[in-house]
Short mmCIF file of C-alpha atoms in Angstrom, two decimals:
data_model
loop_
_atom_site.label_atom_id
_atom_site.label_comp_id
_atom_site.label_asym_id
_atom_site.label_seq_id
_atom_site.Cartn_x
_atom_site.Cartn_y
_atom_site.Cartn_z
CA MET E 718 58.06 54.15 52.97
CA GLN E 719 58.69 55.29 56.49
CA GLN E 720 56.33 57.23 58.68
CA ASN E 721 57.10 58.87 61.96
CA GLU E 722 54.79 60.94 64.12
CA MET E 723 54.97 63.08 67.25
CA LYS E 724 52.54 65.18 69.23
CA LEU E 725 53.33 68.10 71.48
CA GLU E 726 50.96 69.85 73.87
CA PHE E 727 51.84 72.97 75.83
CA ASP E 728 50.37 76.04 77.52
CA SER E 729 49.73 79.14 75.40
CA ARG E 730 52.54 81.16 77.00
CA SER E 731 54.85 83.21 74.81
CA CYS E 732 57.92 81.62 76.42
CA ASN E 733 56.85 78.33 74.79
CA GLU E 734 57.09 79.71 71.25
CA SER E 735 60.80 79.01 71.08
CA PHE E 736 60.37 75.56 72.65
CA ALA E 737 57.73 74.64 70.06
CA ARG E 738 59.68 75.62 66.94
CA VAL E 739 62.94 74.12 68.20
CA THR E 740 61.20 70.83 69.00
CA VAL E 741 59.68 70.60 65.51
CA ALA E 742 63.08 71.47 64.00
CA ALA E 743 64.75 68.74 66.07
CA PHE E 744 62.15 66.19 64.91
CA LEU E 745 62.75 67.25 61.31
CA THR E 746 66.50 66.58 61.43
CA GLN E 747 65.76 62.91 60.57
CA LEU E 748 65.17 64.05 56.98
CA ASP E 749 68.58 65.73 56.92
CA PRO E 750 67.25 69.16 55.89
CA THR E 751 69.42 72.10 54.87
CA LEU E 752 69.86 74.99 57.28
CA GLU E 753 67.55 77.03 55.11
CA GLU E 754 64.81 74.41 55.23
CA VAL E 755 65.12 74.25 59.02
CA ALA E 756 64.89 78.04 59.25
CA ASP E 757 61.80 78.04 57.01
CA VAL E 758 60.02 75.46 59.16
CA LYS E 759 60.98 77.20 62.40
CA THR E 760 59.59 80.50 61.16
CA ALA E 761 56.34 78.93 59.92
CA VAL E 762 55.79 77.05 63.19
CA SER E 763 56.58 80.17 65.17
CA GLU E 764 53.97 82.12 63.21
CA ALA E 765 51.26 79.52 63.77
CA VAL E 766 52.01 79.14 67.49
CA THR E 767 52.17 82.90 68.00
CA ASN E 768 48.79 83.26 66.28
CA ALA E 769 47.30 80.65 68.60
CA ILE E 770 48.66 82.47 71.65
CA ILE E 771 47.86 86.06 70.65
CA HIS E 772 44.69 85.67 68.62
CA GLY E 773 43.30 82.27 69.59
CA TYR E 774 43.60 82.66 73.35
CA GLU E 775 44.19 86.41 73.60
CA GLY E 776 46.33 86.15 76.71
CA ARG E 777 44.20 83.46 78.37
CA ILE E 778 46.06 80.23 79.09
CA GLY E 779 44.87 77.28 77.04
CA LYS E 780 46.51 74.37 75.26
CA VAL E 781 48.30 74.48 71.93
CA VAL E 782 48.73 71.12 70.24
CA ILE E 783 51.25 70.39 67.51
CA LEU E 784 51.01 67.23 65.48
CA CYS E 785 54.01 66.46 63.34
CA ARG E 786 54.37 63.69 60.81
CA LEU E 787 57.20 62.68 58.52
CA GLU E 788 56.18 60.68 55.51
CA ASP E 789 58.86 59.85 52.98
CA ARG E 790 60.47 63.24 52.33
CA GLU E 791 57.52 65.31 53.47
CA LEU E 792 56.92 67.12 56.72
CA TYR E 793 53.34 67.63 57.85
CA VAL E 794 52.74 70.02 60.77
CA GLU E 795 49.43 70.80 62.37
CA VAL E 796 49.09 73.58 64.96
CA ARG E 797 45.77 73.51 66.79
CA ASP E 798 44.23 75.71 69.46
CA SER E 799 40.85 75.64 71.19
CA GLY E 800 40.58 79.39 71.31
CA LYS E 801 38.10 81.87 69.91
CA GLY E 802 38.41 80.99 66.23
CA ILE E 803 38.73 83.23 63.17
CA GLU E 804 35.64 84.97 61.84
CA ASP E 805 36.83 85.39 58.28
CA VAL E 806 39.72 83.10 57.38
CA ALA E 807 40.22 84.47 53.86
CA ARG E 808 40.49 88.00 55.23
CA ALA E 809 42.85 86.95 58.02
CA MET E 810 45.15 85.41 55.42
CA GLU E 811 45.47 88.62 53.41
CA PRO E 812 48.99 90.03 53.77
CA LEU E 813 49.18 93.03 56.11
CA TYR E 814 45.70 92.41 57.50
CA THR E 815 45.71 92.39 61.28
CA THR E 816 43.17 92.85 64.03
CA LYS E 817 45.87 93.90 66.48
CA GLU E 818 47.78 96.72 64.87
CA GLU E 819 48.14 98.52 68.18
CA CYS E 820 50.20 95.55 69.41
CA ASP E 821 52.74 95.99 66.60
CA ARG E 822 51.45 93.05 64.66
CA ALA E 823 52.71 93.19 61.09
CA GLY E 824 49.87 91.15 59.61
CA MET E 825 52.35 88.84 57.93
CA GLY E 826 51.92 85.62 59.87
CA PHE E 827 49.99 83.64 57.28
CA ALA E 828 52.00 85.22 54.44
CA PHE E 829 55.21 83.92 56.05
CA MET E 830 53.69 80.46 56.54
CA GLU E 831 52.70 80.41 52.88
CA ALA E 832 56.10 81.66 51.75
CA PHE E 833 58.11 79.16 53.76
CA MET E 834 56.00 76.03 53.42
CA ASP E 835 54.73 74.24 50.29
CA SER E 836 51.11 74.26 51.35
CA LEU E 837 48.95 75.86 54.00
CA GLU E 838 45.39 75.12 55.03
CA VAL E 839 43.47 76.90 57.76
CA GLU E 840 40.35 75.55 59.41
CA SER E 841 38.56 77.59 61.99
CA GLU E 842 35.28 77.69 63.83
CA LEU E 843 34.13 80.57 66.01
CA GLY E 844 34.24 79.64 69.65
CA ARG E 845 35.87 76.28 68.90
CA GLY E 846 39.36 77.13 67.75
CA THR E 847 41.70 77.07 64.78
CA CYS E 848 43.80 74.45 63.09
CA VAL E 849 46.65 75.33 60.75
CA LYS E 850 47.93 72.53 58.50
CA MET E 851 51.21 72.89 56.67
CA ARG E 852 53.32 70.67 54.46
CA LYS E 853 56.84 70.93 53.19
CA ARG E 854 58.91 68.62 51.05
CA ILE E 855 62.51 68.27 52.10
CA ALA E 856 64.72 67.87 49.05
CA ARG E 857 66.60 64.60 48.77
CA GLU E 858 69.64 66.19 47.09
CA ASN E 859 70.69 67.72 50.40
CA ARG E 860 72.55 64.61 51.45
CA GLN E 861 74.46 64.20 48.23
CA GLU E 862 75.49 67.81 48.23
CA ARG E 863 77.09 67.45 51.59
CA SER E 864 78.81 64.08 51.21
CA MET D 757 76.79 90.80 76.25
CA ASN D 758 73.67 91.43 78.27
CA GLN D 759 73.31 95.07 77.36
CA ILE D 760 70.38 95.32 74.92
CA PHE D 761 70.39 99.10 74.51
CA THR D 762 73.42 101.31 74.04
CA ILE D 763 73.13 105.05 73.56
CA ALA D 764 75.82 107.33 72.14
CA GLY D 765 74.65 110.90 71.83
CA THR D 766 71.37 110.76 69.94
CA VAL D 767 72.09 107.34 68.43
CA MET D 768 70.61 104.28 70.05
CA THR D 769 71.62 100.75 69.13
CA ILE D 770 69.34 97.85 69.97
CA HIS D 771 71.38 94.65 70.16
CA LEU D 772 68.76 92.13 69.13
CA PRO D 773 68.61 88.76 70.89
CA ALA D 774 69.55 85.44 69.25
CA GLU D 775 65.90 84.76 68.54
CA LEU D 776 63.57 87.63 67.75
CA ASP D 777 60.04 86.32 68.16
CA HIS D 778 56.83 87.52 69.81
CA HIS D 779 58.19 86.77 73.29
CA SER D 780 61.49 88.65 72.94
CA SER D 781 59.99 91.47 70.84
CA GLU D 782 57.54 92.26 73.62
CA GLN D 783 60.40 92.56 76.07
CA ILE D 784 62.25 95.00 73.84
CA ARG D 785 59.51 97.28 72.66
CA THR D 786 58.36 98.91 75.91
CA GLU D 787 61.86 99.85 77.00
CA ALA D 788 62.84 100.93 73.47
CA ASP D 789 59.89 103.31 73.27
CA ARG D 790 60.63 104.78 76.67
CA LEU D 791 64.26 105.44 75.74
CA ILE D 792 63.39 106.89 72.33
CA ARG D 793 61.01 109.35 73.99
CA THR D 794 63.10 110.35 76.96
CA ARG D 795 66.61 110.40 75.48
CA ASN D 796 65.96 112.45 72.35
CA ILE D 797 67.03 109.63 70.03
CA ARG D 798 67.42 110.68 66.37
CA SER D 799 68.93 107.52 64.91
CA LEU D 800 67.93 103.99 65.76
CA MET D 801 70.10 101.01 64.81
CA PHE D 802 68.95 97.42 65.00
CA ASP D 803 72.02 95.24 65.41
CA PHE D 804 71.41 91.74 63.98
CA GLY D 805 74.97 90.60 64.70
CA GLY D 806 73.86 88.00 67.25
CA THR D 807 70.51 87.13 65.71
CA SER D 808 69.84 83.88 63.90
CA PHE D 809 66.05 83.66 64.08
CA MET D 810 63.25 86.10 63.39
CA ASP D 811 59.57 85.81 62.57
CA SER D 812 56.83 88.32 61.70
CA SER D 813 56.61 89.45 65.33
CA GLY D 814 60.15 90.77 64.99
CA ILE D 815 59.19 92.51 61.76
CA GLY D 816 56.20 94.07 63.55
CA MET D 817 58.37 95.31 66.39
CA ILE D 818 60.86 96.91 63.97
CA LEU D 819 58.06 98.48 61.90
CA GLY D 820 56.47 99.91 65.02
CA ARG D 821 59.74 101.58 66.07
CA TYR D 822 60.27 102.76 62.49
CA LYS D 823 56.89 104.52 62.51
CA MET D 824 57.69 106.15 65.81
CA MET D 825 61.13 107.34 64.66
CA ARG D 826 59.77 108.68 61.41
CA PHE D 827 57.04 110.54 63.23
CA MET D 828 59.77 112.22 65.24
CA GLY D 829 61.88 112.96 62.18
CA GLY D 830 64.58 110.39 62.93
CA ASN D 831 65.94 107.50 60.90
CA VAL D 832 66.31 103.74 61.33
CA LEU D 833 68.88 101.30 60.07
CA ALA D 834 69.72 97.64 60.40
CA ILE D 835 73.33 96.57 60.78
CA ARG D 836 75.31 93.32 60.69
CA VAL D 837 72.49 91.64 58.78
CA GLY D 838 73.32 88.08 57.65
CA GLU D 839 71.92 86.09 54.76
CA GLN D 840 68.98 84.51 56.61
CA MET D 841 67.85 87.75 58.25
CA ARG D 842 68.15 89.58 54.95
CA ARG D 843 65.71 87.09 53.40
CA LEU D 844 63.11 87.94 56.02
CA LEU D 845 63.66 91.68 55.81
CA THR D 846 63.33 91.45 52.04
CA LEU D 847 60.23 89.25 52.08
CA SER D 848 58.51 91.59 54.51
CA GLY D 849 59.24 94.64 52.37
CA ILE D 850 60.92 96.35 55.31
CA TYR D 851 64.11 96.90 53.27
CA LYS D 852 62.21 99.56 51.36
CA VAL D 853 61.96 101.83 54.36
CA ILE D 854 65.07 101.12 56.40
CA ASP D 855 68.69 100.91 55.27
CA ILE D 856 70.23 97.50 55.65
CA TYR D 857 73.97 96.94 56.11
CA GLU D 858 75.87 93.68 56.07
CA GLY D 859 78.48 95.15 58.36
CA LEU D 860 78.71 98.43 60.18
CA PRO D 861 77.83 101.60 58.28
CA GLN D 862 81.23 103.26 58.37
CA GLN D 863 80.15 106.14 56.15
CA SER D 864 77.72 107.20 58.82
CA GLY D 865 80.66 108.01 61.09
CA LEU D 866 79.02 106.28 63.99
CA TYR D 867 81.88 103.87 64.62
#
């Protein structure tokens, strides 16, 4: 069994959203994922990071921390902010629910994370921040298909 | 191709960037809304031809423009939509309200 871990910390600026998801995708290439698996992970990471920036920090500049771990064929990603926290996590996770409709938010962030990853856990404390934990298994067959 | 917006008559095409996320959506939406209001736009086309990434922020931006166009009695379509982008448009339910084309909608007579 092989384990590999990386940690990324960056300012909560929207220009870092692309940097964050591309970095996680690059780290994931070790498991030889399909293009679709890469796209799924990029979207999920983008959702979590965008949430941290828009909702966690609300325009204020703070730190977003991503912890990424590969264990066997599984990717574990944690996206953490030290922002304002979510009052009602269950409500926030309902599809189409958003507190920022006027900003064109679709209310689909958590729904996309759930759809594209195998598991999603959200921990949040008011005034302390939010941590999103996601897992995804990368199928082993990928390699055989291609060779 | 740096031109994001092209207008022909009352039809405006928004050539979406390679990656449509919160950052790039914010850059598009203000200018799009200004042009829709001031140029009497009746048809809005989102061109996905150069787009390979989108998240829910992109969906939100498109939905917002859709609401605006519908309010003004216009219509919205998405063109040159590839496999990956179609997945996201389907998952979000947006395909129910806007027409999605793999290529260019020739029957519309716009090209």
